[in-house]
Short mmCIF file of C-alpha atoms and ligand atoms in Angstrom, two decimals:
data_model
loop_
_atom_site.label_atom_id
_atom_site.label_comp_id
_atom_site.label_asym_id
_atom_site.label_seq_id
_atom_site.Cartn_x
_atom_site.Cartn_y
_atom_site.Cartn_z
CA UNK A 1 0.00 0.00 0.00
CA UNK A 2 3.09 2.16 -0.04
CA UNK A 3 2.45 3.18 -3.63
CA UNK A 4 -1.10 4.26 -2.74
CA UNK A 5 0.16 6.48 0.04
CA UNK A 6 2.72 7.97 -2.35
CA UNK A 7 0.03 8.67 -4.97
CA UNK A 8 -2.37 10.17 -2.44
CA UNK A 9 0.40 12.41 -1.14
CA UNK A 10 0.95 14.08 -4.50
CA UNK A 11 -1.21 16.31 -6.68
CA UNK A 12 -0.33 14.26 -9.75
CA UNK A 13 -1.12 11.01 -7.93
CA UNK A 14 -4.46 12.27 -6.62
CA UNK A 15 -5.37 13.26 -10.15
CA UNK A 16 -4.49 9.76 -11.31
CA UNK A 17 -6.87 8.30 -8.75
CA UNK A 18 -9.59 10.67 -9.97
CA UNK A 19 -8.87 9.39 -13.47
CA UNK A 20 -8.96 5.70 -12.50
CA UNK A 21 -12.18 6.05 -10.51
CA UNK A 22 -13.63 8.19 -13.31
CA UNK A 23 -12.82 5.41 -15.75
CA UNK A 24 -14.53 2.86 -13.49
CA UNK A 25 -17.59 5.12 -13.33
CA UNK A 26 -17.60 5.37 -17.13
CA UNK A 27 -17.58 1.58 -17.27
CA UNK A 28 -20.52 1.47 -14.87
CA UNK A 29 -22.43 4.09 -16.86
CA UNK A 30 -22.02 2.03 -20.05
CA UNK A 31 -23.08 -1.23 -18.39
CA UNK A 32 -26.01 0.49 -16.66
CA UNK A 33 -27.24 1.89 -19.96
CA UNK A 34 -26.92 -1.42 -21.81
CA UNK A 35 -28.89 -3.18 -19.09
CA UNK A 36 -31.64 -0.59 -19.05
CA UNK A 37 -32.00 -0.48 -22.83
CA UNK A 38 -33.74 -3.83 -22.41
CA UNK A 39 -36.82 -1.74 -21.68
CA UNK A 40 -37.20 -1.74 -25.48
CA UNK A 41 -37.46 -5.53 -25.43
CA UNK A 42 -40.60 -5.39 -23.28
CA UNK A 43 -41.62 -6.01 -19.67
CA UNK A 44 -40.40 -9.58 -19.44
CA UNK A 45 -36.84 -8.79 -20.59
CA UNK A 46 -36.44 -5.85 -18.22
CA UNK A 47 -38.10 -7.49 -15.23
CA UNK A 48 -36.14 -10.73 -15.49
CA UNK A 49 -32.92 -8.73 -15.87
CA UNK A 50 -33.82 -6.85 -12.69
CA UNK A 51 -34.71 -10.08 -10.92
CA UNK A 52 -31.40 -11.61 -12.00
CA UNK A 53 -29.50 -8.66 -10.53
CA UNK A 54 -31.48 -8.95 -7.28
CA UNK A 55 -30.80 -12.70 -7.12
CA UNK A 56 -27.06 -12.04 -6.95
CA UNK A 57 -27.63 -11.48 -3.24
CA UNK A 58 -24.37 -10.90 -1.39
CA UNK A 59 -22.50 -10.31 -4.64
CA UNK A 60 -24.88 -7.47 -5.48
CA UNK A 61 -24.05 -5.81 -2.18
CA UNK A 62 -20.33 -6.21 -2.82
CA UNK A 63 -20.81 -4.56 -6.23
CA UNK A 64 -22.88 -1.77 -4.73
CA UNK A 65 -20.30 -1.22 -2.00
CA UNK A 66 -17.50 -1.10 -4.56
CA UNK A 67 -19.39 1.35 -6.72
CA UNK A 68 -20.11 3.56 -3.72
CA UNK A 69 -16.45 3.50 -2.71
CA UNK A 70 -15.34 4.41 -6.24
CA UNK A 71 -17.89 7.23 -6.33
CA UNK A 72 -16.85 8.60 -2.95
CA UNK A 73 -13.13 8.52 -3.86
CA UNK A 74 -13.84 10.20 -7.21
CA UNK A 75 -15.94 12.98 -5.74
CA UNK A 76 -13.82 13.40 -2.62
CA UNK A 77 -10.49 13.70 -4.43
CA UNK A 78 -11.96 15.81 -7.25
CA UNK A 79 -13.31 18.30 -4.72
CA UNK A 80 -10.02 18.32 -2.82
CA UNK A 81 -8.16 19.10 -6.05
CA UNK A 82 -10.72 21.81 -6.82
CA UNK A 83 -10.17 23.40 -3.41
CA UNK A 84 -6.38 23.34 -3.94
CA UNK A 85 -6.87 24.94 -7.35
CA UNK A 86 -8.92 27.74 -5.84
CA UNK A 87 -6.27 28.37 -3.22
CA UNK A 88 -3.56 28.48 -5.91
CA UNK A 89 -5.09 31.63 -7.41
CA UNK A 90 -6.28 33.80 -4.52
CA UNK A 91 -6.64 36.96 -6.64
CA UNK A 92 -8.76 36.62 -9.77
CA UNK A 93 -7.99 38.42 -13.01
CA UNK A 94 -9.90 41.66 -13.49
CA UNK A 95 -10.23 40.70 -17.13
CA UNK A 96 -10.25 36.91 -17.47
CA UNK A 97 -9.28 35.35 -20.79
CA UNK A 98 -9.58 31.98 -22.47
CA UNK A 99 -7.70 30.68 -25.48
CA UNK A 100 -8.36 27.02 -26.19
CA UNK A 101 -9.93 25.27 -23.20
CA UNK A 102 -13.34 23.72 -23.86
CA UNK A 103 -16.65 24.25 -22.10
CA UNK A 104 -16.60 20.63 -20.93
CA UNK A 105 -13.19 21.08 -19.33
CA UNK A 106 -14.06 24.33 -17.63
CA UNK A 107 -17.29 23.04 -16.15
CA UNK A 108 -16.03 19.76 -14.63
CA UNK A 109 -16.82 20.74 -11.04
CA UNK A 110 -20.24 22.12 -11.94
CA UNK A 111 -21.27 19.20 -14.15
CA UNK A 112 -19.86 16.77 -11.57
CA UNK A 113 -21.87 18.31 -8.73
CA UNK A 114 -25.04 18.34 -10.84
CA UNK A 115 -24.52 14.67 -11.66
CA UNK A 116 -24.09 13.98 -7.94
CA UNK A 117 -27.43 15.67 -7.18
CA UNK A 118 -29.03 13.74 -10.01
CA UNK A 119 -27.65 10.42 -8.74
CA UNK A 120 -29.22 11.13 -5.32
CA UNK A 121 -32.56 11.89 -6.96
CA UNK A 122 -32.28 8.86 -9.24
CA UNK A 123 -31.68 6.56 -6.26
CA UNK A 124 -34.64 8.09 -4.40
CA UNK A 125 -36.79 7.67 -7.50
CA UNK A 126 -36.03 4.17 -8.78
CA UNK A 127 -33.85 2.36 -6.23
CA UNK A 128 -35.53 3.34 -2.98
CA UNK A 129 -38.88 4.31 -4.51
CA UNK A 130 -39.32 7.28 -2.21
CA UNK A 131 -40.54 9.86 -4.71
CA UNK A 132 -43.29 7.70 -6.23
CA UNK A 133 -43.97 4.76 -3.90
CA UNK A 134 -47.17 3.96 -5.84
CA UNK A 135 -45.05 3.14 -8.93
CA UNK A 136 -42.16 1.51 -7.14
CA UNK A 137 -44.08 -1.13 -5.22
CA UNK A 138 -45.87 -2.68 -8.20
CA UNK A 139 -45.30 -6.39 -8.75
CA UNK A 140 -46.20 -8.83 -11.46
CA UNK A 141 -46.93 -12.55 -11.12
CA UNK A 142 -44.80 -14.88 -13.22
CA UNK A 143 -44.89 -18.65 -13.64
CA UNK A 144 -41.82 -20.57 -12.57
CA UNK A 145 -41.09 -24.30 -12.35
CA UNK A 146 -41.98 -24.20 -8.68
CA UNK A 147 -45.19 -22.27 -9.23
CA UNK A 148 -46.19 -18.58 -9.56
CA UNK A 149 -44.08 -15.93 -7.85
CA UNK A 150 -44.41 -12.19 -7.60
CA UNK A 151 -41.51 -10.11 -8.85
CA UNK A 152 -40.84 -6.38 -8.87
CA UNK A 153 -42.45 -4.74 -11.92
CA UNK A 154 -39.58 -2.49 -12.92
CA UNK A 155 -41.06 -1.96 -16.36
CA UNK A 156 -44.23 -0.48 -14.89
CA UNK A 157 -42.18 1.77 -12.60
CA UNK A 158 -40.08 3.06 -15.49
CA UNK A 159 -43.05 3.72 -17.78
CA UNK A 160 -45.07 5.45 -15.05
CA UNK A 161 -42.00 7.49 -14.08
CA UNK A 162 -41.18 8.69 -17.56
CA UNK A 163 -44.80 9.51 -18.39
CA UNK A 164 -44.29 12.63 -16.30
CA UNK A 165 -42.72 15.29 -18.54
CA UNK A 166 -41.01 16.99 -15.59
CA UNK A 167 -39.31 13.74 -14.54
CA UNK A 168 -38.33 12.87 -18.11
CA UNK A 169 -37.00 16.37 -18.68
CA UNK A 170 -34.89 16.12 -15.55
CA UNK A 171 -33.38 12.82 -16.67
CA UNK A 172 -32.58 14.14 -20.13
CA UNK A 173 -31.00 17.32 -18.76
CA UNK A 174 -28.93 15.27 -16.32
CA UNK A 175 -27.71 13.06 -19.16
CA UNK A 176 -26.61 16.15 -21.10
CA UNK A 177 -24.54 17.26 -18.10
CA UNK A 178 -23.09 13.78 -17.62
CA UNK A 179 -22.18 13.69 -21.32
CA UNK A 180 -20.46 17.06 -21.02
CA UNK A 181 -18.53 15.77 -17.99
CA UNK A 182 -17.48 12.66 -19.91
CA UNK A 183 -16.60 14.50 -23.12
CA UNK A 184 -13.67 16.09 -21.29
CA UNK A 185 -13.22 13.39 -18.65
CA UNK A 186 -12.55 10.47 -20.97
CA UNK A 187 -9.88 12.37 -22.94
CA UNK A 188 -8.43 13.63 -19.73
CA UNK A 189 -8.01 10.13 -18.27
CA UNK A 190 -5.46 9.22 -20.93
CA UNK A 191 -3.45 12.39 -20.36
CA UNK A 192 -3.58 12.10 -16.56
CA UNK A 193 -2.33 8.51 -16.63
CA UNK A 194 0.40 9.32 -19.14
CA UNK A 195 -1.18 7.19 -21.87
CA UNK A 196 -1.68 10.04 -24.31
CA UNK A 197 0.64 10.77 -27.20
CA UNK A 198 0.66 12.70 -30.47
CA UNK A 199 -0.49 9.76 -32.51
CA UNK A 200 -3.41 8.67 -30.32
CA UNK A 201 -4.59 12.09 -29.21
CA UNK A 202 -7.03 12.70 -32.02
CA UNK A 203 -8.63 9.22 -31.91
CA UNK A 204 -8.90 9.56 -28.13
CA UNK A 205 -10.71 12.88 -28.47
CA UNK A 206 -13.12 11.39 -30.98
CA UNK A 207 -13.69 8.38 -28.76
CA UNK A 208 -14.51 10.61 -25.78
CA UNK A 209 -16.91 12.81 -27.67
CA UNK A 210 -18.50 9.84 -29.43
CA UNK A 211 -18.94 7.98 -26.15
CA UNK A 212 -20.51 11.06 -24.56
CA UNK A 213 -23.03 11.23 -27.41
CA UNK A 214 -23.79 7.52 -27.15
CA UNK A 215 -24.45 7.85 -23.42
CA UNK A 216 -26.59 10.94 -23.91
CA UNK A 217 -28.66 9.56 -26.79
CA UNK A 218 -28.87 6.01 -25.42
CA UNK A 219 -30.09 7.03 -21.99
CA UNK A 220 -32.35 9.82 -23.25
CA UNK A 221 -34.00 7.45 -25.72
CA UNK A 222 -35.83 5.77 -22.82
CA UNK A 223 -37.76 8.76 -21.43
CA UNK A 224 -38.31 10.00 -24.99
CA UNK A 225 -39.73 6.64 -26.07
CA UNK A 226 -42.08 6.51 -23.10
CA UNK A 227 -43.35 10.04 -23.67
CA UNK A 228 -43.83 9.29 -27.38
CA UNK A 229 -45.82 6.19 -26.48
CA UNK A 230 -43.33 3.86 -28.18
CA UNK A 231 -42.67 2.13 -24.88
CA UNK A 232 -45.99 1.57 -23.13
CA UNK A 233 -47.67 -0.69 -20.61
CA UNK A 234 -48.63 -4.12 -21.95
CA UNK A 235 -52.14 -4.20 -23.39
CA UNK A 236 -52.31 -0.41 -23.59
CA UNK B 1 -2.31 55.42 -32.17
CA UNK B 2 -4.30 56.62 -29.19
CA UNK B 3 -4.60 54.04 -26.41
CA UNK B 4 -6.26 53.74 -23.02
CA UNK B 5 -4.42 51.53 -20.54
CA UNK B 6 -6.03 49.93 -17.53
CA UNK B 7 -2.96 48.94 -15.61
CA UNK B 8 -2.47 47.13 -12.31
CA UNK B 9 -0.85 49.16 -9.54
CA UNK B 10 0.15 47.60 -6.25
CA UNK B 11 2.57 49.22 -3.81
CA UNK B 12 3.89 45.98 -2.31
CA UNK B 13 3.26 42.28 -1.67
CA UNK B 14 0.91 42.75 1.27
CA UNK B 15 -1.18 45.71 0.15
CA UNK B 16 -4.25 45.61 -2.04
CA UNK B 17 -3.82 46.73 -5.63
CA UNK B 18 -6.16 48.18 -8.19
CA UNK B 19 -6.45 49.04 -11.86
CA UNK B 20 -5.41 52.58 -12.80
CA UNK B 21 -6.41 54.20 -16.10
CA UNK B 22 -3.99 56.15 -18.30
CA UNK B 23 -4.31 57.67 -21.74
CA UNK B 24 -1.46 57.49 -24.24
CA UNK B 25 -2.16 60.03 -27.02
CA UNK B 26 0.55 59.05 -29.49
CA UNK B 27 1.83 55.48 -29.66
CA UNK B 28 3.79 54.30 -32.69
CA UNK B 29 2.62 50.97 -34.12
CA UNK B 30 6.29 50.04 -34.50
CA UNK B 31 6.93 50.17 -30.75
CA UNK B 32 7.17 46.97 -28.79
CA UNK B 33 4.73 46.55 -25.93
CA UNK B 34 7.48 47.26 -23.40
CA UNK B 35 8.56 50.38 -25.29
CA UNK B 36 4.98 51.55 -25.09
CA UNK B 37 5.20 51.08 -21.30
CA UNK B 38 8.51 53.01 -21.32
CA UNK B 39 6.62 55.88 -22.94
CA UNK B 40 3.94 55.64 -20.28
CA UNK B 41 6.57 55.76 -17.55
CA UNK B 42 8.23 58.80 -19.10
CA UNK B 43 4.85 60.50 -19.16
CA UNK B 44 4.21 59.54 -15.52
CA UNK B 45 7.61 60.82 -14.44
CA UNK B 46 7.04 64.12 -16.24
CA UNK B 47 3.82 64.45 -14.28
CA UNK B 48 5.77 63.78 -11.07
CA UNK B 49 4.09 60.41 -10.57
CA UNK B 50 5.55 57.01 -9.70
CA UNK B 51 6.42 54.95 -12.82
CA UNK B 52 4.92 51.50 -13.30
CA UNK B 53 7.24 48.66 -12.25
CA UNK B 54 7.43 45.79 -14.75
CA UNK B 55 9.90 42.96 -15.39
CA UNK B 56 12.10 42.76 -18.48
CA UNK B 57 15.66 42.02 -19.41
CA UNK B 58 16.75 40.84 -22.87
CA UNK B 59 13.82 42.30 -24.77
CA UNK B 60 14.54 39.81 -27.52
CA UNK B 61 12.37 36.92 -26.45
CA UNK B 62 15.01 34.63 -24.94
CA UNK B 63 15.46 35.36 -21.25
CA UNK B 64 11.96 34.74 -19.87
CA UNK B 65 11.97 37.83 -17.66
CA UNK B 66 9.11 39.79 -19.23
CA UNK B 67 5.58 38.79 -18.24
CA UNK B 68 2.21 40.63 -18.13
CA UNK B 69 -1.31 39.41 -18.71
CA UNK B 70 -2.61 41.53 -21.58
CA UNK B 71 -6.40 41.56 -22.02
CA UNK B 72 -6.63 38.28 -20.14
CA UNK B 73 -3.88 36.48 -22.05
CA UNK B 74 -0.30 36.05 -20.75
CA UNK B 75 2.15 37.68 -23.20
CA UNK B 76 -0.82 39.09 -25.13
CA UNK B 77 -2.77 38.05 -28.21
CA UNK B 78 0.08 37.04 -30.51
CA UNK B 79 0.85 33.31 -30.57
CA UNK B 80 4.38 32.10 -29.73
CA UNK B 81 5.47 35.61 -28.77
CA UNK B 82 6.82 37.07 -25.53
CA UNK B 83 5.54 40.45 -24.36
CA UNK B 84 8.86 42.07 -25.29
CA UNK B 85 8.44 40.83 -28.88
CA UNK B 86 4.80 41.92 -29.13
CA UNK B 87 4.36 45.05 -31.21
CA UNK B 88 1.74 47.73 -30.97
CA UNK B 89 0.62 47.12 -34.57
CA UNK B 90 -1.21 44.10 -33.10
CA UNK B 91 -3.60 46.61 -31.51
CA UNK B 92 -5.89 49.23 -32.98
CA UNK B 93 -6.19 52.98 -32.60
CA UNK B 94 -8.60 53.74 -29.77
CA UNK B 95 -8.16 50.34 -28.03
CA UNK B 96 -8.43 49.94 -24.30
CA UNK B 97 -5.84 47.45 -23.04
CA UNK B 98 -5.98 45.82 -19.60
CA UNK B 99 -2.58 44.93 -18.16
CA UNK B 100 -2.26 42.72 -15.07
CA UNK B 101 0.53 40.75 -13.42
CA UNK B 102 0.77 36.94 -13.72
CA UNK B 103 -1.53 35.87 -10.89
CA UNK B 104 -0.80 32.88 -8.67
CA UNK B 105 -0.30 32.28 -4.97
CA UNK B 106 3.13 30.88 -5.82
CA UNK B 107 4.06 34.06 -7.76
CA UNK B 108 3.51 36.87 -5.21
CA UNK B 109 3.43 40.41 -6.57
CA UNK B 110 6.51 42.38 -5.54
CA UNK B 111 5.29 45.69 -6.92
CA UNK B 112 2.82 46.66 -9.67
CA UNK B 113 3.48 44.14 -12.45
CA UNK B 114 6.65 42.61 -10.99
CA UNK B 115 6.25 39.15 -9.53
CA UNK B 116 8.51 36.77 -7.63
CA UNK B 117 9.06 33.63 -9.72
CA UNK B 118 11.56 32.14 -7.27
CA UNK B 119 9.27 29.10 -6.93
CA UNK B 120 10.40 28.01 -10.41
CA UNK B 121 14.04 28.18 -9.37
CA UNK B 122 13.34 26.08 -6.31
CA UNK B 123 11.56 23.47 -8.44
CA UNK B 124 14.48 23.30 -10.85
CA UNK B 125 16.96 23.11 -7.99
CA UNK B 126 15.11 20.06 -6.69
CA UNK B 127 15.80 17.92 -9.77
CA UNK B 128 16.24 19.82 -13.02
CA UNK B 129 19.87 18.76 -13.44
CA UNK B 130 22.05 15.71 -14.03
CA UNK B 131 24.70 14.69 -11.52
CA UNK B 132 28.11 14.35 -13.15
CA UNK B 133 31.41 13.54 -11.53
CA UNK B 134 33.96 16.11 -12.53
CA UNK B 135 36.94 15.20 -14.68
CA UNK B 136 38.07 15.95 -18.17
CA UNK B 137 35.33 17.43 -20.33
CA UNK B 138 33.84 14.58 -22.41
CA UNK B 139 33.82 14.97 -26.16
CA UNK B 140 30.64 16.74 -27.21
CA UNK B 141 29.62 14.04 -29.67
CA UNK B 142 30.77 11.00 -27.72
CA UNK B 143 27.19 9.95 -26.86
CA UNK B 144 25.09 9.50 -29.99
CA UNK B 145 21.44 10.60 -29.60
CA UNK B 146 18.74 9.72 -32.13
CA UNK B 147 17.13 12.57 -34.02
CA UNK B 148 13.68 12.07 -32.52
CA UNK B 149 15.00 12.24 -28.98
CA UNK B 150 17.32 15.11 -29.78
CA UNK B 151 14.41 17.06 -31.30
CA UNK B 152 12.11 16.33 -28.35
CA UNK B 153 14.80 17.32 -25.85
CA UNK B 154 15.39 20.55 -27.75
CA UNK B 155 11.65 21.30 -27.88
CA UNK B 156 11.43 20.93 -24.10
CA UNK B 157 14.65 22.86 -23.53
CA UNK B 158 13.15 25.81 -25.41
CA UNK B 159 11.28 26.68 -22.17
CA UNK B 160 12.51 30.05 -20.91
CA UNK B 161 10.80 29.69 -17.54
CA UNK B 162 8.68 32.83 -17.89
CA UNK B 163 5.69 31.39 -16.00
CA UNK B 164 3.04 32.22 -18.59
CA UNK B 165 1.76 28.65 -18.27
CA UNK B 166 0.96 29.23 -14.60
CA UNK B 167 -0.62 32.60 -15.35
CA UNK B 168 -2.85 31.13 -18.07
CA UNK B 169 -3.94 28.02 -16.19
CA UNK B 170 -7.35 28.48 -14.53
CA UNK B 171 -5.86 26.42 -11.68
CA UNK B 172 -2.47 28.20 -11.61
CA UNK B 173 -0.77 24.88 -12.25
CA UNK B 174 2.94 24.72 -13.10
CA UNK B 175 2.74 21.36 -14.85
CA UNK B 176 3.86 22.63 -18.27
CA UNK B 177 7.00 24.22 -16.85
CA UNK B 178 7.87 21.24 -14.66
CA UNK B 179 7.16 18.74 -17.43
CA UNK B 180 9.37 20.67 -19.84
CA UNK B 181 12.27 20.45 -17.39
CA UNK B 182 11.57 16.77 -16.67
CA UNK B 183 10.96 15.98 -20.36
CA UNK B 184 14.10 17.71 -21.54
CA UNK B 185 16.33 15.37 -19.50
CA UNK B 186 14.07 12.32 -19.92
CA UNK B 187 14.88 12.35 -23.64
CA UNK B 188 18.65 12.32 -23.12
CA UNK B 189 20.87 9.42 -22.04
CA UNK B 190 22.47 11.64 -19.40
CA UNK B 191 19.08 12.08 -17.76
CA UNK B 192 18.28 8.38 -17.36
CA UNK B 193 19.94 7.45 -14.02
CA UNK B 194 17.96 10.06 -12.06
CA UNK B 195 14.84 10.01 -14.24
CA UNK B 196 12.29 8.66 -11.75
CA UNK B 197 13.72 10.48 -8.77
CA UNK B 198 13.72 13.73 -10.77
CA UNK B 199 10.02 13.48 -11.68
CA UNK B 200 9.02 12.69 -8.11
CA UNK B 201 11.15 15.33 -6.49
CA UNK B 202 10.20 18.14 -8.88
CA UNK B 203 6.48 17.32 -8.54
CA UNK B 204 6.88 17.31 -4.76
CA UNK B 205 8.50 20.75 -4.78
CA UNK B 206 5.85 22.02 -7.19
CA UNK B 207 3.13 20.93 -4.74
CA UNK B 208 4.95 22.47 -1.78
CA UNK B 209 5.20 25.82 -3.59
CA UNK B 210 1.42 26.07 -3.73
CA UNK B 211 0.72 25.69 -7.44
CA UNK B 212 -2.65 24.25 -8.48
CA UNK B 213 -3.37 20.96 -10.25
CA UNK B 214 -3.55 20.23 -13.95
CA UNK B 215 -7.06 19.64 -15.31
CA UNK B 216 -5.87 19.25 -18.90
CA UNK B 217 -7.28 22.53 -20.18
CA UNK B 218 -4.13 23.14 -22.26
CA UNK B 219 -4.41 26.92 -21.87
CA UNK B 220 -0.72 26.76 -20.86
CA UNK B 221 0.36 25.40 -24.21
CA UNK B 222 -1.74 27.99 -26.06
CA UNK B 223 0.04 30.94 -24.44
CA UNK B 224 3.54 29.48 -24.18
CA UNK B 225 5.87 31.78 -26.12
CA UNK B 226 8.01 28.74 -26.93
CA UNK B 227 5.03 26.52 -27.82
CA UNK B 228 5.94 23.78 -25.34
CA UNK B 229 3.48 20.95 -25.99
CA UNK B 230 1.10 19.49 -23.40
CA UNK B 231 2.50 16.09 -24.41
CA UNK B 232 5.40 16.79 -22.08
CA UNK B 233 2.84 16.77 -19.24
CA UNK B 234 1.61 13.34 -20.34
CA UNK B 235 5.22 12.16 -20.46
CA UNK B 236 5.94 13.43 -16.97
CA UNK B 237 2.78 11.76 -15.66
CA UNK B 238 4.08 8.51 -17.14
CA UNK B 239 7.51 8.92 -15.52
CA UNK B 240 5.90 9.88 -12.22
CA UNK B 241 3.59 6.85 -12.23
CA UNK B 242 6.38 4.45 -13.13
CA UNK B 243 8.64 5.86 -10.43
CA UNK B 244 5.92 5.54 -7.80
CA UNK B 245 4.75 2.06 -8.75
CA UNK B 246 8.25 0.65 -9.14
CA UNK B 247 9.72 2.63 -6.26
CA UNK B 248 13.48 3.19 -6.06
CA UNK B 249 15.07 5.59 -8.50
C1 LIG C 301 -21.11 8.60 -13.21
C2 LIG C 301 -20.60 9.71 -12.87
C3 LIG C 301 -19.23 10.22 -13.24
C4 LIG C 301 -18.38 9.85 -14.24
C5 LIG C 301 -18.59 8.78 -15.30
C6 LIG C 301 -17.19 10.67 -14.11
C7 LIG C 301 -16.09 10.59 -14.93
C8 LIG C 301 -14.97 11.38 -14.80
C9 LIG C 301 -13.78 11.24 -15.57
C10 LIG C 301 -13.53 10.17 -16.61
C11 LIG C 301 -12.92 12.22 -15.18
C12 LIG C 301 -11.54 12.51 -15.74
C13 LIG C 301 -10.41 12.27 -14.81
C14 LIG C 301 -9.19 12.92 -15.39
O1 LIG C 301 -9.22 14.12 -15.66
O2 LIG C 301 -8.19 12.26 -15.62
C15 LIG C 301 -13.58 13.00 -14.20
C16 LIG C 301 -13.04 14.12 -13.59
C17 LIG C 301 -13.70 14.88 -12.66
N1 LIG C 301 -14.89 14.55 -12.04
FE1 LIG C 301 -16.11 13.05 -12.55
N2 LIG C 301 -17.35 11.53 -13.06
C18 LIG C 301 -18.57 11.28 -12.50
C19 LIG C 301 -19.13 11.89 -11.42
C20 LIG C 301 -18.60 12.99 -10.80
C21 LIG C 301 -19.18 13.64 -9.68
C22 LIG C 301 -20.46 13.24 -8.97
C23 LIG C 301 -18.39 14.69 -9.36
C24 LIG C 301 -18.69 15.64 -8.23
C25 LIG C 301 -18.02 16.63 -7.86
C26 LIG C 301 -17.28 14.70 -10.30
C27 LIG C 301 -16.28 15.63 -10.36
C28 LIG C 301 -15.19 15.57 -11.18
C29 LIG C 301 -14.18 16.60 -11.26
C30 LIG C 301 -14.14 17.91 -10.48
C31 LIG C 301 -13.23 16.14 -12.16
C32 LIG C 301 -11.96 16.86 -12.57
C33 LIG C 301 -10.88 16.55 -11.59
C34 LIG C 301 -9.69 17.41 -11.82
O3 LIG C 301 -9.11 17.34 -12.90
O4 LIG C 301 -9.32 18.21 -10.96
N3 LIG C 301 -17.42 13.64 -11.15
N4 LIG C 301 -14.83 12.47 -13.96
S1 LIG C 302 12.51 40.41 -21.82
FE1 LIG C 302 13.65 38.58 -22.17
S2 LIG C 302 12.10 37.32 -22.99
FE2 LIG C 302 11.06 39.20 -22.88
#
């Protein structure tokens, strides 16, 4: 653990840990989106996927714990770096300038904090079912080899949630901010970890921006499809 | 040309400063920016006022002593150009120009536009060298160096240590400067024995001096009068990571 202490003790090392945890979060965001896109395959696909995740039991809690730890390290170190950056320029320029930095880069703290707020809301909405308990507690009966069982009707919860324009709008706006965060973040990871070079820089930039668009469009497609009636309750 | 200058005045390190406005009725477009300030100072002295203190030395773009943030951009609007090599023809008749010092906690203002860049010297002293046992001077061409490495080392060595990178960085980070010094020696055989230790020690001093952290904005590279590339930062990150994971030198 000596190397970890050395990294944490240095600005460059802390940034590397922000990059590594950021990369892990990007991986989660991709997997999360792919799983949820099963909403387009209908209630059975989405609900059995959700049931499969739930059936992981202890493993699910290990994964949740790991994700939480990664998130806390990412946010904690990013905010520590941000505080150090503020302290490094106590007097602001009377006339600030900008030459080539991008909007995504300059808004990392803001987009990050907005994503954090969104994640809290998202958990309250879908994971804990606090904001709309009437949608979150729905179940559906399914036949199994051992007889009928009731499982959580995630599909119903998602459709009822996204039928509300305000909720859908919030999700889409949050995805735009997440995409902006990732459009700089993913390029930045390579530079922070010393993996960038002249040859790969342009492909890396395209990858980051492309990935940000995929995440934005992929995730937004779900509330949009529900509001457009393309994804609807069975029999409706 | 007729110009209005909004120029930073500050009596000393621990007193508050402010922008002061001056009119210059007749500036020649052929003057350099510093010559224009010389004219201002002559005018101020004729009026019995205190001249504006600003840093300069060679006035030919090689020493790294001149500074100034001109309309929000260190060394002004002209790419790859130091303030001393910037000419007034870059501006227009009737312009208002805002002139401020390089701003960073690690670069305290001494007076007006003069700043203390001693932090850079302390960073360099902590690793920006190679240790050589004395003896007869080795033949200059005894160690062959490939063209790519020689070019990269020269590109990094072009850094004149002016500090514009710090001034331009929204986080007042010194990573471009430090990575140029680290990268210069990392590309040469003479720099290899102390390569890892150098990266670690210079980064450590950089942190201790109170500079901010790199967020990969690349504003530094855009204002660098010597066009030092941000790829040197990536290279230093790589050296730093290797040295920390593998330990030792
Ligand atoms: C799923 C959510 C998130 C993802 C996928 C993500 C991804 C990333 C990535 C890839 C980076 C680049 C690291 C680097 O520059 O090398 C980054 C940086 C950053 N993230 Fe996040 N992030 C997320 C959430 C957050 C949250 C909630 C915050 C809250 C403050 C945040 C704040 C930051 C900041 C401030 C940086 C820049 C750090 C610096 O350079 O000083 N991020 N993020
Ligand atoms: S005065 Fe020497 S570089 Fe400008």
